[in-house]
Amino acid sequence: MSPSVFQPPAGFPVTVSMLPPLDRFVAELRDIWDSHRLTNAGPKVQDFEAALRDQLGTPHCLTFCNGGAALLAGIAALKLEGEVVTTPFTFPGTTHCLALNRLTPVFADVDPVTYNLDPAAIEAAITPRTSAILAVHVFGQPCDVEAIEDIARRRGVKVIYDGAHAFGVRVRGRSIADFGDVQMFSFNATKLLTTGEGGCLVYKDAALENDLRRLRRWGMLEEGDVTMPGANGMLSEIHAALGICNLEQLEEERRLRKEVVAAYREHLAGLQGVELPFEALEIEPALAYFVIRITPEFGCSRDAVLQRLRDQGVMARRYFYPLCSRLPCYAHLPGAEPGATPQAARIAEEVMSLPLYGGLGRAGVEQVCQIIATAQADR
């Protein structure tokens, strides 16, 4: 039975990985067993990449063993130097990918409604040393892509998007994959489309492809043909097979998650001190996370509500906390000074990711929301 209709026996995890019917997955595995080919961009990886290009509406897409490897390679292929303007409100992996490419992250503040990089803050953070903007579609909410790409054109810098949460997003009918010089999507077990571990990179310039292929295979295109440093970033055939199967049921999972999101909005609407996720008519959402904000008007802190939920088996998350700019390895960087990003600092103290997966259903949503309402009543 698929997790889309699976009710966890003890409490509610923050997500449940989508899995295909086992017999469907086994059918894909038989091809792999017959071929004895497990890696090195075999037929399953090639089929999965073709399906991703179709799903994302992009001509160029390469898979990787995880989203971090994809982002590392995408940044490396651009051959950047100096500084990159980015957000402090993200998973540390975003910032790590810059540091590991010997680039200097420069933190800019975020928009208080979307939680994404504020274009005005980006512009203010650009210096003569800036070579790129690395923006994150936080919780799958698309960045102000038009504004960011206008800044990039005027200031002569590249645009990189961390789209780990944003697979399937559309902005005014246009695929989110259309934006940026390179963009990463993650297929980690917590993501809407999962291969267990995996990710992909989409890119506009076909001339990047040889370098990207080398970067994900020890610097070579063929055995012994090593022209640059690289690593092993290849997705396995087994992971690709899981991705092929999960793509087949993606729309059904999206349909179920839309019902869950609608139920959350219905039950939490009007609850003082609870801010619901921003939504816009022109955006087809990611449905990867449902993140609320507990403001002072609620009457108790986000962490108090989180503890109440966890005490009753609801595994909500502080996401993202702490800010990347507060981590010891990045606290010395531009934009990490106390008070430099006040919106991001406030958001990090107030947001909380609630359980979201198709099998949660209205009944599960009602239980979660009742705990939140009781936390306020008991304050």
Short mmCIF file of C-alpha atoms in Angstrom, two decimals:
data_model
loop_
_atom_site.label_atom_id
_atom_site.label_comp_id
_atom_site.label_asym_id
_atom_site.label_seq_id
_atom_site.Cartn_x
_atom_site.Cartn_y
_atom_site.Cartn_z
CA MET A 1 0.00 0.00 0.00
CA SER A 2 1.34 3.44 -0.92
CA PRO A 3 2.17 5.92 1.90
CA SER A 4 -0.27 8.25 0.15
CA VAL A 5 -2.99 6.26 1.94
CA PHE A 6 -0.88 5.16 4.91
CA GLN A 7 -1.68 6.36 8.42
CA PRO A 8 1.38 6.14 10.69
CA PRO A 9 0.52 3.99 13.70
CA ALA A 10 2.06 6.32 16.29
CA GLY A 11 1.60 10.02 15.85
CA PHE A 12 2.26 12.16 12.80
CA PRO A 13 5.70 12.57 11.20
CA VAL A 14 6.41 15.86 9.46
CA THR A 15 6.25 13.96 6.15
CA VAL A 16 5.92 10.44 4.76
CA SER A 17 7.94 9.54 1.69
CA MET A 18 5.88 8.75 -1.39
CA LEU A 19 6.49 5.16 -2.52
CA PRO A 20 5.03 3.27 -5.48
CA PRO A 21 3.22 -0.05 -5.17
CA LEU A 22 5.95 -2.59 -4.51
CA ASP A 23 5.13 -4.74 -7.54
CA ARG A 24 5.50 -1.68 -9.80
CA PHE A 25 8.97 -0.98 -8.38
CA VAL A 26 9.97 -4.63 -8.68
CA ALA A 27 9.07 -4.53 -12.38
CA GLU A 28 11.62 -1.74 -12.85
CA LEU A 29 14.18 -3.59 -10.76
CA ARG A 30 13.95 -6.69 -12.97
CA ASP A 31 15.48 -4.72 -15.84
CA ILE A 32 18.38 -3.74 -13.59
CA TRP A 33 18.87 -7.32 -12.36
CA ASP A 34 18.86 -8.58 -15.93
CA SER A 35 21.41 -5.99 -17.07
CA HIS A 36 23.63 -6.08 -13.97
CA ARG A 37 24.17 -2.36 -14.55
CA LEU A 38 23.87 -0.34 -11.36
CA THR A 39 25.47 3.03 -12.12
CA ASN A 40 27.40 5.19 -14.62
CA ALA A 41 24.33 6.84 -16.20
CA GLY A 42 22.71 3.62 -17.31
CA PRO A 43 19.35 3.23 -19.07
CA LYS A 44 17.22 3.93 -15.98
CA VAL A 45 19.06 7.18 -15.27
CA GLN A 46 18.71 8.18 -18.91
CA ASP A 47 14.97 7.40 -18.87
CA PHE A 48 14.52 9.30 -15.61
CA GLU A 49 16.38 12.34 -16.95
CA ALA A 50 14.21 12.32 -20.08
CA ALA A 51 11.07 12.18 -17.92
CA LEU A 52 12.38 15.04 -15.76
CA ARG A 53 13.07 17.20 -18.81
CA ASP A 54 9.49 16.62 -19.91
CA GLN A 55 8.04 17.24 -16.44
CA LEU A 56 10.08 20.41 -15.85
CA GLY A 57 9.84 21.73 -19.40
CA THR A 58 13.60 22.15 -19.73
CA PRO A 59 16.01 21.01 -22.46
CA HIS A 60 18.95 20.40 -20.10
CA CYS A 61 18.79 18.26 -16.96
CA LEU A 62 21.33 16.00 -15.27
CA THR A 63 20.69 13.84 -12.21
CA PHE A 64 23.03 13.57 -9.23
CA CYS A 65 23.31 11.40 -6.12
CA ASN A 66 21.75 14.21 -4.07
CA GLY A 67 20.73 17.84 -4.36
CA GLY A 68 23.87 19.06 -2.62
CA ALA A 69 26.11 17.38 -5.19
CA ALA A 70 24.01 18.92 -7.97
CA LEU A 71 24.29 22.41 -6.49
CA LEU A 72 28.03 22.02 -5.87
CA ALA A 73 28.56 21.01 -9.49
CA GLY A 74 26.32 23.75 -10.86
CA ILE A 75 28.23 26.43 -8.98
CA ALA A 76 31.58 24.94 -9.97
CA ALA A 77 30.61 24.81 -13.64
CA LEU A 78 29.92 28.56 -13.66
CA LYS A 79 33.56 29.20 -12.62
CA LEU A 80 32.67 32.00 -10.24
CA GLU A 81 34.98 34.06 -8.06
CA GLY A 82 34.56 36.49 -5.17
CA GLU A 83 31.23 37.01 -3.43
CA VAL A 84 27.76 35.55 -3.88
CA VAL A 85 24.71 37.24 -2.37
CA THR A 86 22.51 34.68 -0.63
CA THR A 87 19.96 34.16 2.13
CA PRO A 88 20.66 33.30 5.77
CA PHE A 89 17.23 31.64 6.00
CA THR A 90 17.92 28.27 4.40
CA PHE A 91 19.28 24.81 5.11
CA PRO A 92 23.04 25.02 5.79
CA GLY A 93 23.74 22.95 2.67
CA THR A 94 23.00 25.99 0.51
CA THR A 95 25.73 28.03 2.15
CA HIS A 96 28.11 25.08 2.30
CA CYS A 97 27.98 24.74 -1.49
CA LEU A 98 29.32 28.28 -1.84
CA ALA A 99 32.02 27.84 0.79
CA LEU A 100 33.18 24.54 -0.71
CA ASN A 101 33.56 26.34 -4.05
CA ARG A 102 35.80 28.91 -2.28
CA LEU A 103 33.25 31.67 -2.68
CA THR A 104 32.29 34.20 0.00
CA PRO A 105 28.61 34.12 0.96
CA VAL A 106 27.15 37.57 1.61
CA PHE A 107 23.89 37.40 3.55
CA ALA A 108 20.94 39.63 2.62
CA ASP A 109 17.60 39.97 4.36
CA VAL A 110 14.37 38.30 3.30
CA ASP A 111 10.83 39.34 2.51
CA PRO A 112 8.61 39.00 5.62
CA VAL A 113 5.73 37.48 3.64
CA THR A 114 7.41 34.98 1.29
CA TYR A 115 10.56 34.39 3.40
CA ASN A 116 12.60 34.57 0.19
CA LEU A 117 15.46 36.98 -0.56
CA ASP A 118 14.24 40.57 -0.73
CA PRO A 119 15.28 42.03 -4.12
CA ALA A 120 16.02 45.41 -2.51
CA ALA A 121 18.32 43.71 -0.01
CA ILE A 122 20.05 41.82 -2.82
CA GLU A 123 20.74 45.03 -4.70
CA ALA A 124 22.13 46.69 -1.58
CA ALA A 125 24.47 43.74 -0.92
CA ILE A 126 26.07 43.68 -4.37
CA THR A 127 29.66 44.94 -4.52
CA PRO A 128 32.33 44.99 -7.25
CA ARG A 129 33.35 41.52 -6.00
CA THR A 130 29.88 39.99 -6.51
CA SER A 131 29.75 37.31 -9.19
CA ALA A 132 26.33 35.74 -8.55
CA ILE A 133 23.09 35.63 -6.60
CA LEU A 134 22.14 32.33 -4.96
CA ALA A 135 18.45 32.50 -4.10
CA VAL A 136 16.31 29.80 -2.47
CA HIS A 137 12.67 29.08 -3.21
CA VAL A 138 11.98 28.67 0.51
CA PHE A 139 9.41 25.96 1.28
CA GLY A 140 8.70 25.88 -2.46
CA GLN A 141 7.47 29.48 -2.50
CA PRO A 142 8.97 30.92 -5.70
CA CYS A 143 11.31 33.87 -5.38
CA ASP A 144 10.53 37.15 -7.11
CA VAL A 145 12.24 35.69 -10.15
CA GLU A 146 11.56 38.62 -12.48
CA ALA A 147 13.06 41.13 -10.04
CA ILE A 148 16.08 38.94 -9.31
CA GLU A 149 16.84 38.33 -12.96
CA ASP A 150 16.44 42.03 -13.72
CA ILE A 151 19.02 42.81 -11.03
CA ALA A 152 21.34 40.16 -12.47
CA ARG A 153 21.11 41.58 -16.00
CA ARG A 154 21.76 45.13 -14.83
CA ARG A 155 24.61 44.21 -12.52
CA GLY A 156 26.23 41.57 -14.73
CA VAL A 157 26.03 38.63 -12.32
CA LYS A 158 24.83 35.02 -12.59
CA VAL A 159 21.67 33.66 -10.98
CA ILE A 160 21.65 30.33 -9.16
CA TYR A 161 18.47 28.93 -7.63
CA ASP A 162 18.29 26.36 -4.86
CA GLY A 163 14.96 24.81 -5.80
CA ALA A 164 15.24 21.89 -3.37
CA HIS A 165 11.63 22.43 -2.29
CA ALA A 166 10.20 23.71 -5.55
CA PHE A 167 9.77 20.76 -7.91
CA GLY A 168 6.63 21.27 -10.01
CA VAL A 169 6.14 24.95 -9.18
CA ARG A 170 4.79 27.16 -11.97
CA VAL A 171 4.72 30.97 -12.04
CA ARG A 172 2.09 32.49 -14.32
CA GLY A 173 2.04 29.25 -16.28
CA ARG A 174 5.82 29.10 -16.62
CA SER A 175 7.88 26.30 -15.07
CA ILE A 176 10.10 27.43 -12.23
CA ALA A 177 12.88 25.51 -14.01
CA ASP A 178 12.91 28.22 -16.71
CA PHE A 179 14.61 30.69 -14.38
CA GLY A 180 18.26 31.13 -13.45
CA ASP A 181 21.52 30.11 -15.06
CA VAL A 182 21.48 26.87 -13.06
CA GLN A 183 18.89 25.47 -10.65
CA MET A 184 18.92 22.47 -8.34
CA PHE A 185 16.00 20.26 -7.31
CA SER A 186 16.26 17.71 -4.50
CA PHE A 187 14.80 14.18 -4.44
CA ASN A 188 15.67 13.51 -0.80
CA ALA A 189 13.25 11.32 1.17
CA THR A 190 11.59 14.43 2.64
CA LYS A 191 10.71 15.88 -0.79
CA LEU A 192 7.48 15.58 -2.78
CA LEU A 193 9.21 13.63 -5.57
CA THR A 194 11.74 11.31 -3.99
CA THR A 195 14.31 8.80 -5.18
CA GLY A 196 15.36 8.12 -1.57
CA GLU A 197 18.47 10.21 -2.11
CA GLY A 198 19.02 12.15 -5.29
CA GLY A 199 18.72 15.45 -7.07
CA CYS A 200 19.04 17.11 -10.44
CA LEU A 201 20.44 20.24 -12.01
CA VAL A 202 18.80 22.18 -14.83
CA TYR A 203 20.82 24.71 -16.79
CA LYS A 204 20.31 27.03 -19.74
CA ASP A 205 23.72 26.97 -21.41
CA ALA A 206 24.33 23.69 -23.24
CA ALA A 207 28.04 24.47 -23.15
CA LEU A 208 28.02 23.63 -19.42
CA GLU A 209 27.09 20.00 -20.02
CA ASN A 210 30.56 18.50 -20.55
CA ASP A 211 31.90 20.14 -17.40
CA LEU A 212 28.85 19.05 -15.41
CA ARG A 213 29.22 15.47 -16.60
CA ARG A 214 32.90 15.54 -15.66
CA LEU A 215 32.18 17.08 -12.26
CA ARG A 216 29.77 14.25 -11.38
CA ARG A 217 32.16 11.48 -12.60
CA TRP A 218 35.63 12.11 -11.21
CA GLY A 219 36.49 14.68 -13.88
CA MET A 220 36.07 12.32 -16.81
CA LEU A 221 33.67 11.67 -19.68
CA GLU A 222 35.27 8.32 -20.53
CA GLU A 223 37.53 6.15 -18.39
CA GLY A 224 40.97 7.70 -18.14
CA ASP A 225 39.85 10.94 -19.83
CA VAL A 226 40.41 13.18 -16.78
CA THR A 227 40.69 16.86 -17.59
CA MET A 228 39.50 18.50 -14.35
CA PRO A 229 38.89 17.67 -10.68
CA GLY A 230 35.57 15.97 -10.02
CA ALA A 231 33.78 13.68 -7.60
CA ASN A 232 31.36 10.77 -7.70
CA GLY A 233 27.98 12.48 -7.91
CA MET A 234 26.16 9.87 -9.98
CA LEU A 235 22.62 8.71 -9.29
CA SER A 236 22.31 4.93 -9.21
CA GLU A 237 20.04 2.91 -11.48
CA ILE A 238 18.00 1.74 -8.47
CA HIS A 239 17.37 5.31 -7.30
CA ALA A 240 16.42 6.32 -10.85
CA ALA A 241 13.97 3.41 -11.04
CA LEU A 242 12.26 4.66 -7.89
CA GLY A 243 12.05 8.12 -9.42
CA ILE A 244 10.46 6.77 -12.59
CA CYS A 245 7.79 4.99 -10.54
CA ASN A 246 7.13 7.98 -8.29
CA LEU A 247 6.68 10.32 -11.24
CA GLU A 248 3.74 8.13 -12.30
CA GLN A 249 1.87 8.86 -9.06
CA LEU A 250 3.03 12.42 -8.52
CA GLU A 251 -0.23 14.05 -9.60
CA GLU A 252 -2.32 11.85 -7.30
CA GLU A 253 -0.09 12.74 -4.35
CA ARG A 254 -0.38 16.40 -5.29
CA ARG A 255 -4.18 16.09 -5.37
CA LEU A 256 -4.23 14.55 -1.89
CA ARG A 257 -1.86 17.18 -0.53
CA LYS A 258 -4.02 19.97 -1.92
CA GLU A 259 -6.88 18.59 0.15
CA VAL A 260 -4.67 18.50 3.25
CA VAL A 261 -3.53 22.10 2.69
CA ALA A 262 -7.13 23.25 2.19
CA ALA A 263 -8.10 21.56 5.47
CA TYR A 264 -5.24 23.27 7.33
CA ARG A 265 -6.31 26.66 5.97
CA GLU A 266 -9.90 26.02 6.97
CA HIS A 267 -9.10 24.93 10.53
CA LEU A 268 -6.41 27.52 11.27
CA ALA A 269 -8.09 30.51 9.62
CA GLY A 270 -8.93 33.18 12.14
CA LEU A 271 -6.79 31.68 14.94
CA GLN A 272 -5.12 34.75 16.43
CA GLY A 273 -1.35 34.79 16.11
CA VAL A 274 -1.17 32.09 13.43
CA GLU A 275 0.02 33.30 10.03
CA LEU A 276 -0.68 30.92 7.17
CA PRO A 277 1.62 30.47 4.15
CA PHE A 278 1.41 33.13 1.46
CA GLU A 279 -0.50 32.04 -1.63
CA ALA A 280 -0.93 33.77 -4.98
CA LEU A 281 -3.37 32.89 -7.75
CA GLU A 282 -0.67 32.97 -10.42
CA ILE A 283 1.46 30.33 -8.65
CA GLU A 284 1.05 26.56 -8.90
CA PRO A 285 2.41 25.57 -5.47
CA ALA A 286 5.04 22.99 -4.60
CA LEU A 287 2.96 21.29 -1.86
CA ALA A 288 6.20 20.18 -0.24
CA TYR A 289 5.72 21.85 3.17
CA PHE A 290 3.00 23.57 5.17
CA VAL A 291 4.72 26.19 7.32
CA ILE A 292 2.90 28.45 9.75
CA ARG A 293 4.17 31.36 11.77
CA ILE A 294 3.43 31.73 15.49
CA THR A 295 3.53 35.47 16.21
CA PRO A 296 3.45 37.16 19.66
CA GLU A 297 -0.32 37.63 19.31
CA PHE A 298 -0.74 33.87 19.75
CA GLY A 299 0.02 34.21 23.44
CA CYS A 300 2.91 31.75 23.73
CA SER A 301 6.06 31.07 21.75
CA ARG A 302 6.60 28.92 18.70
CA ASP A 303 8.79 26.62 20.76
CA ALA A 304 6.04 26.14 23.35
CA VAL A 305 3.57 25.17 20.62
CA LEU A 306 6.16 22.88 19.05
CA GLN A 307 6.72 21.11 22.36
CA ARG A 308 2.96 20.69 22.88
CA LEU A 309 2.67 19.10 19.43
CA ARG A 310 5.63 16.79 19.98
CA ASP A 311 4.36 15.73 23.39
CA GLN A 312 1.29 14.43 21.55
CA GLY A 313 3.15 12.69 18.75
CA VAL A 314 3.11 15.41 16.09
CA MET A 315 6.64 15.78 14.75
CA ALA A 316 6.50 19.42 13.64
CA ARG A 317 9.85 21.12 12.93
CA ARG A 318 11.57 24.44 13.49
CA TYR A 319 12.60 25.01 9.92
CA PHE A 320 15.06 26.78 9.42
CA TYR A 321 16.67 27.37 12.79
CA PRO A 322 19.15 28.77 13.54
CA LEU A 323 19.98 31.10 10.66
CA CYS A 324 23.03 30.11 8.61
CA SER A 325 24.53 33.48 9.51
CA ARG A 326 24.46 32.41 13.19
CA LEU A 327 26.48 29.24 12.60
CA PRO A 328 30.08 29.51 13.91
CA CYS A 329 31.57 28.78 10.49
CA TYR A 330 29.68 31.70 8.87
CA ALA A 331 29.18 34.23 11.67
CA HIS A 332 32.16 36.31 10.48
CA LEU A 333 30.76 36.89 6.97
CA PRO A 334 29.19 40.05 5.51
CA GLY A 335 25.55 40.26 6.52
CA ALA A 336 26.05 38.08 9.60
CA GLU A 337 26.46 41.01 11.97
CA PRO A 338 23.83 41.27 14.74
CA GLY A 339 20.80 43.11 13.37
CA ALA A 340 21.93 42.86 9.73
CA THR A 341 18.98 40.67 8.66
CA PRO A 342 16.14 41.48 11.09
CA GLN A 343 13.34 39.93 9.06
CA ALA A 344 15.17 36.62 8.72
CA ALA A 345 15.99 36.62 12.44
CA ARG A 346 12.35 37.15 13.39
CA ILE A 347 11.06 34.52 10.98
CA ALA A 348 13.54 31.91 12.25
CA GLU A 349 12.09 32.33 15.75
CA GLU A 350 8.47 32.01 14.66
CA VAL A 351 8.00 29.52 11.81
CA MET A 352 7.07 25.86 12.19
CA SER A 353 6.55 23.13 9.59
CA LEU A 354 3.44 21.03 10.20
CA PRO A 355 2.93 17.47 8.91
CA LEU A 356 2.13 17.35 5.20
CA TYR A 357 1.64 14.19 3.18
CA GLY A 358 -1.26 12.83 1.19
CA GLY A 359 -2.23 10.16 3.71
CA LEU A 360 -2.65 12.66 6.54
CA GLY A 361 -6.21 13.40 5.44
CA ARG A 362 -8.73 15.77 7.01
CA ALA A 363 -8.94 13.72 10.19
CA GLY A 364 -5.20 14.03 10.76
CA VAL A 365 -5.30 17.77 10.07
CA GLU A 366 -8.12 18.20 12.58
CA GLN A 367 -6.09 16.47 15.30
CA VAL A 368 -3.02 18.62 14.63
CA CYS A 369 -5.03 21.84 14.58
CA GLN A 370 -6.88 20.93 17.75
CA ILE A 371 -3.57 20.62 19.59
CA ILE A 372 -2.52 24.07 18.34
CA ALA A 373 -5.85 25.61 19.36
CA THR A 374 -5.62 23.99 22.80
CA ALA A 375 -2.09 25.33 23.27
CA GLN A 376 -3.48 28.84 22.80
CA ALA A 377 -6.47 28.24 25.08
CA ASP A 378 -4.20 26.91 27.85
CA ARG A 379 -1.61 29.70 27.65
#
